[in-house]
Amino acid sequence: QKEVEQDPGPLSVPEGAIVSLNCTYSNSAFQYFMWYRQYSRKGPELLMYTYSSGNKEDGRFTAQVDKSSKYISLFIRDSQPSDSATYLCAMRVPYNNNDMRFGAGTRLTVKP
Amino acid sequence: NAGVTQTPKFQVLKTGQSMTLQCAQDMNHNSMYWYRQDPGMGLRLIYYSASEGTTDKGEVPNGYNVSRLNKREFSLRLESAAPSQTSVYFCASSEVLIDSADQPQHFGDGTRLSIL
């Protein structure tokens, strides 16, 4: 069983829809949680960063962490065609860069 | 504003050949990383360098070697390429080893490597 599970999709939504992306994990030591966006043929870029449980909002993006369920989510409001990309979740054990784990990524397409 | 530059962008090798992937960053970052990305597997850390002069193994180091040539450059070497090493390789850098919201890892655009 992988430490981080992420539905690969693909996910296709109309412009303006609310998108929900999710990951589950098995290692309870993870405390830093991240979402990366990766456009085709490009490297990932950090989108959201949260520490421990709770919600964090940045513009149209909201990251949610539920440590009790080992479940993290990224919500995108008012989705735009420019949001079409692959979204990777990532998580890390504190103070140990070797223990960073990425999900396989969910491919999202937002249709005009 | 180049950021992280990887060369080459594409390469095809035969089994048993050797190759060095090059990475350079112009952001004066202390830490650098090599990842591989495979379908259905996500990014996996191969090696990292916390600072100039140090390197450490990541999750999947077997079959690879690295050199932190100076603060700017971090190379990844495949001594005897195998088909299982067919992947997209990403180099990244960050100010400090533990990236954060204000000091994230910056990734290059990848090297697509096929081994026949």
Short mmCIF file of C-alpha atoms in Angstrom, two decimals:
data_model
loop_
_atom_site.label_atom_id
_atom_site.label_comp_id
_atom_site.label_asym_id
_atom_site.label_seq_id
_atom_site.Cartn_x
_atom_site.Cartn_y
_atom_site.Cartn_z
CA GLN A 1 0.00 0.00 0.00
CA LYS A 2 1.32 3.44 -0.93
CA GLU A 3 1.88 5.95 1.85
CA VAL A 4 -0.04 8.59 -0.11
CA GLU A 5 -3.05 7.77 -2.28
CA GLN A 6 -4.46 10.19 -4.83
CA ASP A 7 -7.13 9.53 -7.45
CA PRO A 8 -5.43 10.11 -10.82
CA GLY A 9 -8.64 11.21 -12.53
CA PRO A 10 -8.87 12.58 -15.13
CA LEU A 11 -11.36 15.09 -13.80
CA SER A 12 -13.23 17.33 -16.23
CA VAL A 13 -15.44 20.21 -15.06
CA PRO A 14 -17.12 23.22 -16.70
CA GLU A 15 -15.72 26.69 -16.14
CA GLY A 16 -17.01 28.20 -12.89
CA ALA A 17 -17.45 24.85 -11.12
CA ILE A 18 -16.12 24.08 -7.65
CA VAL A 19 -13.40 21.45 -7.81
CA SER A 20 -12.51 19.10 -4.98
CA LEU A 21 -9.20 17.23 -5.05
CA ASN A 22 -8.28 14.74 -2.34
CA CYS A 23 -5.49 12.62 -0.91
CA THR A 24 -5.36 10.06 1.85
CA TYR A 25 -2.23 8.98 3.70
CA SER A 26 -1.14 6.29 6.11
CA ASN A 27 1.82 7.82 8.01
CA SER A 28 0.52 9.66 11.06
CA ALA A 29 3.91 11.39 11.43
CA PHE A 30 3.25 13.65 8.45
CA GLN A 31 2.69 17.20 9.65
CA TYR A 32 3.47 19.43 6.67
CA PHE A 33 0.99 19.21 3.81
CA MET A 34 1.38 20.76 0.40
CA TRP A 35 -0.39 21.03 -2.91
CA TYR A 36 1.56 21.52 -6.12
CA ARG A 37 0.27 22.44 -9.56
CA GLN A 38 2.02 21.00 -12.59
CA TYR A 39 1.31 22.18 -16.11
CA SER A 40 2.05 19.87 -19.01
CA ARG A 41 5.78 19.53 -19.73
CA LYS A 42 6.65 21.74 -16.75
CA GLY A 43 7.94 21.23 -13.24
CA PRO A 44 5.62 21.38 -10.22
CA GLU A 45 5.04 24.69 -8.47
CA LEU A 46 3.94 25.08 -4.86
CA LEU A 47 0.33 26.17 -4.61
CA MET A 48 -0.65 25.72 -0.97
CA TYR A 49 1.21 24.85 2.21
CA THR A 50 -0.38 23.95 5.54
CA TYR A 51 0.89 22.72 8.85
CA SER A 52 -1.15 20.21 10.85
CA SER A 53 -4.96 20.18 10.84
CA GLY A 54 -7.27 22.96 9.72
CA ASN A 55 -8.11 25.11 6.72
CA LYS A 56 -6.07 27.61 4.75
CA GLU A 57 -7.48 29.91 2.10
CA ASP A 58 -5.63 31.75 -0.66
CA GLY A 59 -7.83 33.46 -3.20
CA ARG A 60 -9.89 30.82 -5.02
CA PHE A 61 -7.98 27.98 -3.35
CA THR A 62 -8.69 26.36 0.02
CA ALA A 63 -6.56 23.60 1.52
CA GLN A 64 -8.07 21.43 4.22
CA VAL A 65 -6.29 18.93 6.47
CA ASP A 66 -8.02 16.36 8.68
CA LYS A 67 -5.29 14.53 10.55
CA SER A 68 -7.74 12.36 12.48
CA SER A 69 -8.95 10.88 9.17
CA LYS A 70 -5.56 11.17 7.43
CA TYR A 71 -7.27 13.06 4.62
CA ILE A 72 -6.39 16.29 2.85
CA SER A 73 -8.33 18.27 0.28
CA LEU A 74 -7.85 21.14 -2.13
CA PHE A 75 -10.90 23.12 -3.22
CA ILE A 76 -10.86 25.41 -6.23
CA ARG A 77 -13.73 27.89 -6.48
CA ASP A 78 -14.86 29.51 -9.73
CA SER A 79 -12.56 27.24 -11.71
CA GLN A 80 -10.94 28.68 -14.84
CA PRO A 81 -9.51 27.03 -17.97
CA SER A 82 -6.09 28.22 -16.74
CA ASP A 83 -6.53 25.87 -13.75
CA SER A 84 -6.25 22.91 -16.13
CA ALA A 85 -3.19 21.04 -14.85
CA THR A 86 -2.15 18.08 -12.75
CA TYR A 87 -2.41 18.65 -9.00
CA LEU A 88 -0.03 16.82 -6.70
CA CYS A 89 -0.43 16.48 -2.97
CA ALA A 90 2.72 16.16 -0.89
CA MET A 91 3.48 15.70 2.75
CA ARG A 92 6.49 15.58 5.02
CA VAL A 93 7.68 14.42 8.39
CA PRO A 94 9.11 17.44 10.24
CA TYR A 95 12.86 18.03 10.03
CA ASN A 96 13.45 15.11 7.71
CA ASN A 97 13.59 15.99 4.05
CA ASN A 98 14.08 12.34 3.21
CA ASP A 99 10.53 11.63 4.35
CA MET A 100 8.70 13.78 1.81
CA ARG A 101 6.08 11.86 -0.13
CA PHE A 102 4.06 12.89 -3.16
CA GLY A 103 0.75 11.64 -4.46
CA ALA A 104 0.59 10.44 -8.06
CA GLY A 105 -1.36 13.54 -9.11
CA THR A 106 -4.90 14.25 -10.37
CA ARG A 107 -5.26 15.61 -13.89
CA LEU A 108 -7.86 18.38 -14.05
CA THR A 109 -9.40 19.90 -17.17
CA VAL A 110 -11.65 22.96 -16.90
CA LYS A 111 -13.69 23.40 -20.05
CA PRO A 112 -14.77 26.89 -21.22
CA ASN B 1 15.03 34.98 -14.75
CA ALA B 2 16.07 31.36 -15.44
CA GLY B 3 15.47 29.76 -12.00
CA VAL B 4 16.38 26.07 -12.28
CA THR B 5 17.82 24.92 -15.60
CA GLN B 6 18.09 21.27 -16.55
CA THR B 7 20.01 19.83 -19.47
CA PRO B 8 19.32 17.96 -21.62
CA LYS B 9 15.52 18.16 -22.00
CA PHE B 10 15.29 14.78 -23.76
CA GLN B 11 17.63 11.82 -24.05
CA VAL B 12 17.46 8.26 -25.32
CA LEU B 13 20.02 5.76 -24.04
CA LYS B 14 20.75 2.12 -24.58
CA THR B 15 20.89 -0.25 -21.63
CA GLY B 16 24.31 -0.13 -20.01
CA GLN B 17 25.22 3.34 -21.22
CA SER B 18 26.16 6.05 -18.75
CA MET B 19 24.91 9.59 -18.60
CA THR B 20 25.03 12.70 -16.43
CA LEU B 21 22.01 14.97 -16.04
CA GLN B 22 22.93 18.57 -15.32
CA CYS B 23 21.13 21.04 -13.10
CA ALA B 24 21.96 24.65 -12.31
CA GLN B 25 20.12 27.26 -10.25
CA ASP B 26 20.64 30.99 -10.21
CA MET B 27 18.71 31.84 -7.03
CA ASN B 28 21.66 31.35 -4.63
CA HIS B 29 19.78 28.52 -2.92
CA ASN B 30 21.56 26.31 -0.43
CA SER B 31 19.62 23.07 -0.97
CA MET B 32 19.14 21.09 -4.16
CA TYR B 33 17.25 17.90 -5.02
CA TRP B 34 16.81 15.27 -7.68
CA TYR B 35 13.44 13.55 -8.18
CA ARG B 36 12.04 11.08 -10.64
CA GLN B 37 8.40 11.12 -11.76
CA ASP B 38 6.75 7.99 -13.06
CA PRO B 39 3.09 7.45 -14.06
CA GLY B 40 1.02 6.37 -11.09
CA MET B 41 3.94 6.80 -8.68
CA GLY B 42 4.25 10.51 -8.11
CA LEU B 43 7.54 12.28 -7.51
CA ARG B 44 10.15 10.29 -5.60
CA LEU B 45 13.28 11.80 -4.10
CA ILE B 46 16.51 10.26 -5.39
CA TYR B 47 19.19 12.36 -3.67
CA TYR B 48 19.39 15.75 -2.08
CA SER B 49 22.07 18.19 -1.01
CA ALA B 50 21.33 20.29 2.05
CA SER B 51 24.25 22.60 1.33
CA GLU B 52 27.37 22.81 -0.78
CA GLY B 53 29.63 19.86 0.00
CA THR B 54 26.95 17.53 1.37
CA THR B 55 24.72 14.94 -0.28
CA ASP B 56 22.26 12.43 1.16
CA LYS B 57 20.15 9.58 -0.14
CA GLY B 58 16.46 9.98 -0.69
CA GLU B 59 13.77 7.37 -1.15
CA VAL B 60 15.13 5.71 -4.34
CA PRO B 61 18.93 6.21 -4.62
CA ASN B 62 19.94 2.83 -6.08
CA GLY B 63 21.56 3.08 -9.52
CA TYR B 64 22.35 6.78 -9.20
CA ASN B 65 25.18 8.99 -8.01
CA VAL B 66 25.22 12.72 -7.47
CA SER B 67 27.76 15.52 -7.29
CA ARG B 68 27.23 18.94 -5.76
CA LEU B 69 29.80 20.67 -7.93
CA ASN B 70 29.36 24.07 -6.31
CA LYS B 71 26.51 26.07 -4.83
CA ARG B 72 24.82 26.48 -8.23
CA GLU B 73 25.20 23.02 -9.75
CA PHE B 74 23.96 19.55 -8.78
CA SER B 75 24.42 16.68 -11.24
CA LEU B 76 22.86 13.22 -11.36
CA ARG B 77 24.76 10.32 -12.92
CA LEU B 78 23.50 6.99 -14.19
CA GLU B 79 26.54 4.72 -14.37
CA SER B 80 24.89 1.82 -16.19
CA ALA B 81 21.42 2.74 -17.38
CA ALA B 82 18.59 0.22 -17.06
CA PRO B 83 15.10 0.29 -18.62
CA SER B 84 13.64 0.71 -15.10
CA GLN B 85 15.30 4.13 -15.01
CA THR B 86 13.14 5.39 -17.86
CA SER B 87 11.43 8.37 -16.27
CA VAL B 88 11.13 12.14 -16.13
CA TYR B 89 13.80 13.58 -13.86
CA PHE B 90 13.28 16.85 -12.02
CA CYS B 91 15.84 18.97 -10.26
CA ALA B 92 14.72 21.41 -7.57
CA SER B 93 16.29 23.94 -5.25
CA SER B 94 15.26 25.77 -2.12
CA GLU B 95 16.75 28.34 0.24
CA VAL B 96 16.78 25.89 3.12
CA LEU B 97 16.39 22.13 3.37
CA ILE B 98 12.91 22.24 4.82
CA ASP B 99 10.80 24.17 2.36
CA SER B 100 7.99 26.32 3.61
CA ALA B 101 5.29 28.55 2.22
CA ASP B 102 7.68 31.47 1.82
CA GLN B 103 10.74 29.39 0.89
CA PRO B 104 9.38 26.69 -1.41
CA GLN B 105 11.24 24.32 -3.66
CA HIS B 106 11.61 25.62 -7.21
CA PHE B 107 11.57 22.94 -9.90
CA GLY B 108 13.14 22.79 -13.32
CA ASP B 109 11.13 21.64 -16.33
CA GLY B 110 12.53 18.13 -16.31
CA THR B 111 14.65 15.79 -18.38
CA ARG B 112 12.73 13.07 -20.21
CA LEU B 113 14.93 10.00 -20.29
CA SER B 114 14.18 6.79 -22.21
CA ILE B 115 16.35 3.73 -21.85
CA LEU B 116 15.96 1.05 -24.46
#
